Coordinates of C-alpha atoms in Angstrom, one line a residue:
X516 CA -7.2 17.4 3.7
X517 CA -5.1 19.9 5.8
X518 CA -2.5 17.0 6.1
X519 CA -2.6 16.3 2.4
X520 CA -1.9 19.9 1.6
X521 CA 0.7 20.2 4.3
X522 CA 2.3 17.0 2.7
X523 CA 2.4 18.8 -0.8
X524 CA 4.4 21.8 0.7
X525 CA 6.8 19.7 3.0
X526 CA 7.1 16.4 1.2
X527 CA 8.8 16.9 -2.3
X528 CA 8.3 13.3 -3.4
X529 CA 4.7 13.4 -2.6
X530 CA 4.3 16.5 -4.5
X531 CA 6.0 15.4 -7.7
X532 CA 4.3 12.1 -7.6
X533 CA 0.9 13.8 -7.1
X534 CA 1.8 16.0 -10.1
X535 CA 2.4 13.0 -12.2
X536 CA -0.6 11.3 -11.1
X537 CA -2.8 14.2 -12.2
X538 CA -0.7 14.4 -15.4
X539 CA -1.7 10.8 -16.3
X540 CA -5.2 11.6 -15.2
X541 CA -5.3 14.7 -17.5
X542 CA -3.8 12.6 -20.4
X543 CA -6.7 10.3 -20.1
X544 CA -9.4 13.1 -19.7
X545 CA -8.1 15.0 -22.9
X546 CA -7.3 12.0 -24.8
X547 CA -9.4 13.3 -27.9
X548 CA -7.3 16.4 -28.0
X549 CA -4.0 14.7 -27.6
X550 CA -4.5 11.8 -30.0
X551 CA -3.6 12.7 -33.5
X552 CA -5.7 9.7 -35.0
X553 CA -9.1 8.0 -34.3
X554 CA -8.0 4.9 -32.3
X555 CA -10.5 2.6 -33.9
X556 CA -10.1 3.8 -37.6
X557 CA -8.4 1.1 -39.6
X558 CA -6.2 1.9 -42.7
X559 CA -5.0 -1.4 -44.2
X560 CA -2.4 0.3 -46.5
X561 CA -0.6 1.5 -43.4
X562 CA -0.6 -1.8 -41.6
X563 CA 2.6 -2.5 -39.5
X564 CA 4.2 0.9 -40.2
X565 CA 7.3 1.3 -38.0
X566 CA 7.4 4.1 -35.7
X567 CA 8.1 7.6 -37.4
X568 CA 7.0 11.1 -37.8
X569 CA 3.6 9.9 -39.3
X570 CA 3.1 7.4 -36.5
X571 CA 5.1 8.0 -33.5
X572 CA 4.5 4.5 -32.1
X573 CA 3.8 2.8 -35.3
X574 CA 0.8 0.9 -36.6
X575 CA -0.9 -2.3 -35.7
X576 CA -2.1 -5.0 -38.2
X577 CA -5.3 -3.0 -39.2
X578 CA -3.2 0.2 -39.7
X579 CA -4.5 1.9 -36.6
X580 CA -2.2 4.6 -34.9
X581 CA -0.6 2.8 -31.8
X582 CA 0.1 6.3 -30.3
X583 CA -3.6 7.3 -30.3
X584 CA -4.5 3.8 -29.0
X585 CA -2.0 4.0 -26.1
X586 CA -3.4 7.5 -25.2
X587 CA -7.0 6.4 -25.3
X588 CA -6.1 3.2 -23.6
X589 CA -5.1 5.3 -20.6
X590 CA -8.7 6.1 -20.4
X591 CA -10.0 2.5 -20.3
X592 CA -7.1 1.3 -17.9
X593 CA -7.2 4.2 -15.5
X594 CA -11.0 4.4 -15.4
X595 CA -11.1 0.8 -14.9
X596 CA -8.5 0.4 -12.3
X597 CA -9.9 3.6 -10.2
X598 CA -13.5 2.0 -10.4
X599 CA -12.1 -1.3 -9.2
X600 CA -10.4 0.3 -6.3
X601 CA -13.4 2.2 -5.4
X602 CA -15.5 -0.9 -5.5
X603 CA -12.9 -2.9 -3.5
X604 CA -12.7 -0.3 -1.1
X605 CA -16.4 0.2 -0.3
X606 CA -17.3 -3.2 -0.1
X607 CA -14.4 -4.6 1.8
X608 CA -14.5 -1.7 4.3
X609 CA -18.1 -1.8 4.8
X610 CA -18.2 -5.5 5.4
X611 CA -15.2 -5.1 7.8
X612 CA -16.7 -2.4 9.7
X613 CA -20.1 -4.2 10.2
X614 CA -18.2 -7.5 11.0
X615 CA -15.9 -5.7 13.7
X616 CA -18.4 -3.6 15.2
X617 CA -21.4 -5.9 15.8
X618 CA -19.7 -9.2 16.1
X619 CA -21.6 -12.4 16.8
X620 CA -23.4 -14.0 14.0
X621 CA -22.7 -11.1 11.7
X622 CA -19.0 -11.3 12.2
X623 CA -19.1 -15.1 11.8
X624 CA -20.9 -15.2 8.6
X625 CA -18.7 -12.2 7.0
X626 CA -15.4 -13.9 8.2
X627 CA -16.4 -17.3 7.1
X628 CA -17.2 -16.2 3.8
X629 CA -14.0 -14.2 3.8
X630 CA -12.1 -17.6 4.5
X631 CA -14.0 -19.2 1.8
X632 CA -12.7 -16.8 -0.8
X633 CA -9.2 -16.8 0.4
X634 CA -9.0 -20.6 0.0
X635 CA -9.2 -20.2 -3.7
X636 CA -6.2 -18.8 -5.7
X637 CA -7.3 -15.2 -6.3
X638 CA -6.4 -14.8 -10.2
X639 CA -7.8 -18.2 -11.0
X640 CA -11.1 -17.4 -9.2
X641 CA -11.1 -14.0 -11.0
X642 CA -10.7 -15.8 -14.4
X643 CA -13.5 -18.4 -13.5
X644 CA -15.8 -15.5 -12.5
X645 CA -15.2 -13.3 -15.6
X646 CA -15.5 -16.5 -17.8
X647 CA -18.7 -17.3 -16.3
X648 CA -20.1 -13.6 -16.8
X649 CA -18.4 -12.9 -20.3
X650 CA -15.4 -10.9 -21.3
X651 CA -15.9 -7.1 -20.6
X652 CA -14.1 -4.5 -18.6
X653 CA -17.2 -4.2 -16.2
X654 CA -17.3 -8.0 -15.6
X655 CA -13.5 -8.0 -15.0
X656 CA -13.9 -5.4 -12.3
X657 CA -16.7 -7.2 -10.7
X658 CA -14.7 -10.3 -10.8
X659 CA -11.6 -8.7 -9.0
X660 CA -13.9 -7.0 -6.7
X661 CA -15.1 -10.3 -5.5
X662 CA -11.7 -11.8 -5.0
X663 CA -10.0 -8.8 -3.5
X664 CA -12.3 -7.3 -0.9
X665 CA -11.3 -9.7 1.8
X666 CA -8.0 -7.9 2.5
X667 CA -9.9 -4.7 3.1
X668 CA -12.5 -6.5 5.4
X669 CA -9.9 -8.1 7.5
X670 CA -8.1 -4.9 7.8
X671 CA -11.0 -2.7 8.7
X672 CA -12.2 -5.4 11.1
X673 CA -9.1 -5.5 13.1
X674 CA -8.8 -1.7 13.4
X675 CA -12.7 -1.7 14.6
X676 CA -12.1 -4.2 17.1
X677 CA -9.2 -2.2 18.5
X678 CA -10.9 1.3 18.3
X679 CA -14.2 0.1 19.9
X680 CA -12.6 -0.6 23.0
X681 CA -11.4 2.8 23.5
X682 CA -12.7 5.0 26.3
X683 CA -14.3 7.7 24.1
X684 CA -16.5 4.9 22.5
X685 CA -17.6 3.5 25.8
X686 CA -18.4 7.2 26.8
X687 CA -20.5 7.6 23.6
X688 CA -22.5 4.6 24.2
X689 CA -23.2 5.5 27.9
X690 CA -24.4 8.8 26.6
X691 CA -26.9 7.1 24.2
X692 CA -25.0 7.2 20.9
X693 CA -26.7 5.0 18.5
X694 CA -24.6 2.4 16.6
X695 CA -24.9 4.4 13.3
X696 CA -23.7 7.8 15.1
X697 CA -20.7 5.8 16.7
X698 CA -19.7 4.4 13.5
X699 CA -19.9 7.8 11.4
X700 CA -18.6 9.8 14.2
X701 CA -15.9 7.9 16.1
X702 CA -14.8 4.6 14.4
X703 CA -14.8 5.7 10.4
X704 CA -12.9 8.8 10.9
X705 CA -10.3 6.7 12.7
X706 CA -9.7 4.0 10.3
X707 CA -10.4 5.9 6.8
X708 CA -6.7 7.2 6.6
X709 CA -5.2 3.6 6.7
X710 CA -7.9 2.5 4.5
X711 CA -7.1 5.1 1.9
X712 CA -3.5 4.6 2.1
X713 CA -4.0 0.8 1.6
X714 CA -6.3 1.5 -1.6
X715 CA -3.8 4.0 -3.0
X716 CA -0.9 1.5 -2.6
X717 CA -3.0 -1.2 -4.3
X718 CA -3.6 0.8 -7.4
X719 CA -0.9 -0.3 -9.4
X720 CA -1.2 -4.1 -8.4
X721 CA -4.9 -3.9 -9.2
X722 CA -4.0 -2.1 -12.6
X723 CA -1.6 -5.2 -13.4
X724 CA -4.3 -7.6 -12.6
X725 CA -7.0 -5.8 -14.7
X726 CA -4.6 -5.7 -17.7
X727 CA -3.8 -9.4 -17.0
X728 CA -7.5 -10.3 -17.6
X729 CA -7.8 -8.0 -20.4
X730 CA -4.8 -9.9 -22.1
X731 CA -6.2 -13.2 -21.3
X732 CA -9.5 -12.0 -23.2
X733 CA -11.8 -11.7 -20.1
X734 CA -11.5 -7.7 -19.8
X735 CA -11.9 -5.3 -22.4
X736 CA -12.9 -6.5 -26.0
X737 CA -11.8 -5.5 -29.2
X738 CA -11.7 -2.9 -30.9
X739 CA -11.7 -0.8 -27.7
X740 CA -8.0 0.5 -26.9
X741 CA -6.9 -0.9 -23.6
X742 CA -3.5 -1.7 -22.6
X743 CA -3.8 -5.0 -21.7
X744 CA -5.8 -6.1 -24.7
X745 CA -3.1 -4.3 -26.9
X746 CA -0.6 -6.3 -25.3
X747 CA -2.5 -9.4 -26.2
X748 CA -3.2 -8.2 -29.9
X749 CA 0.6 -7.7 -30.5
X750 CA 2.0 -10.7 -28.9
X751 CA 1.9 -12.8 -32.2
X752 CA 4.0 -9.9 -33.9
X753 CA 6.6 -9.6 -31.3
X754 CA 9.5 -10.5 -33.5
X755 CA 8.3 -8.7 -36.6
X756 CA 6.4 -5.7 -35.0
X757 CA 7.7 -5.4 -31.4
X758 CA 6.4 -1.6 -30.9
X759 CA 2.9 -3.5 -30.4
X760 CA 4.0 -4.7 -27.3
X761 CA 6.7 -2.2 -26.2
X762 CA 4.8 0.9 -26.0
X763 CA 1.8 -0.5 -24.2
X764 CA 4.0 -2.5 -21.8
X765 CA 5.9 0.7 -21.1
X766 CA 2.5 2.7 -20.3
X767 CA 1.5 -0.1 -17.8
X768 CA 5.1 0.0 -16.3
X769 CA 5.3 3.7 -15.9
X770 CA 1.7 4.1 -14.6
X771 CA 2.2 1.4 -12.1
X772 CA 5.5 2.8 -10.8
X773 CA 4.1 6.2 -10.4
X774 CA 1.1 5.0 -8.5
X775 CA 3.2 2.7 -6.1
X776 CA 5.6 5.7 -5.6
X777 CA 2.4 7.8 -4.8
X778 CA 1.0 5.2 -2.5
X779 CA 4.2 5.1 -0.5
X780 CA 4.6 8.9 -0.2
X781 CA 0.9 9.2 0.9
X782 CA 1.4 6.7 3.5
X783 CA 4.3 8.8 5.0
X784 CA 2.1 11.9 4.8
X785 CA -0.9 10.3 6.5
X786 CA 1.1 8.5 9.1
X787 CA 0.5 10.4 12.4
X788 CA 3.8 9.2 13.7
X789 CA 5.7 11.1 11.2
X790 CA 4.0 14.3 12.1
X791 CA 6.6 15.6 14.4
X792 CA 6.7 19.3 15.4
X793 CA 10.0 21.1 16.0

């Protein structure tokens, strides 16, 4: 935490992108206050209204205000991708740590299962899993977790294999340290910074994948406002009502860029090689 606070003071890019990340989260949290209309309320008389003073982003085929739906869509999209990153991080890191520390049959089982998952194209397997479970945002998160955890497991395993050979780990074992004590005190604190940076850098990419599943009908379902679903709803009217795809697409683009830049700056802040004293 001290490193992050120091980074906010010394790294202007990290401070700006952190502010933008919190701004996005604030917009999602305070969507009921910011949105001028109910995002699910249909007014057929206003269908396909062009962007203007009454409706900043226009309306869709049911006369629903697109600006309100984009604002509320941030809630579903951001909450969904943050939950996805949390699930992938916890599952992948936990299995990787267990595999690297205990080795033997535990390592063989986890890594062979990881190899099995990697042998399938990720997005195709996610579509298959989401299709079997049924279309919903929760099922899309579960499907992407199943196909994404292997990256974190392999990274965590490689780091644990390197750290557990250190002298201080051997000293802890000689002094009677239990496996749980060694994992919590000596191994996890040393691998968490890199794992957190990896998770932060993956937020943008995972948001694209989650929006892709919603676009294909395997994620959020109507009438819920979600950016990927809104792109799917507007694709048939791309020539007659392009704002139905432009504004949700811009929302995804801006959010992905912000999180990608934030992840890059966070990596620079947490990298101990960059912490050089004058």
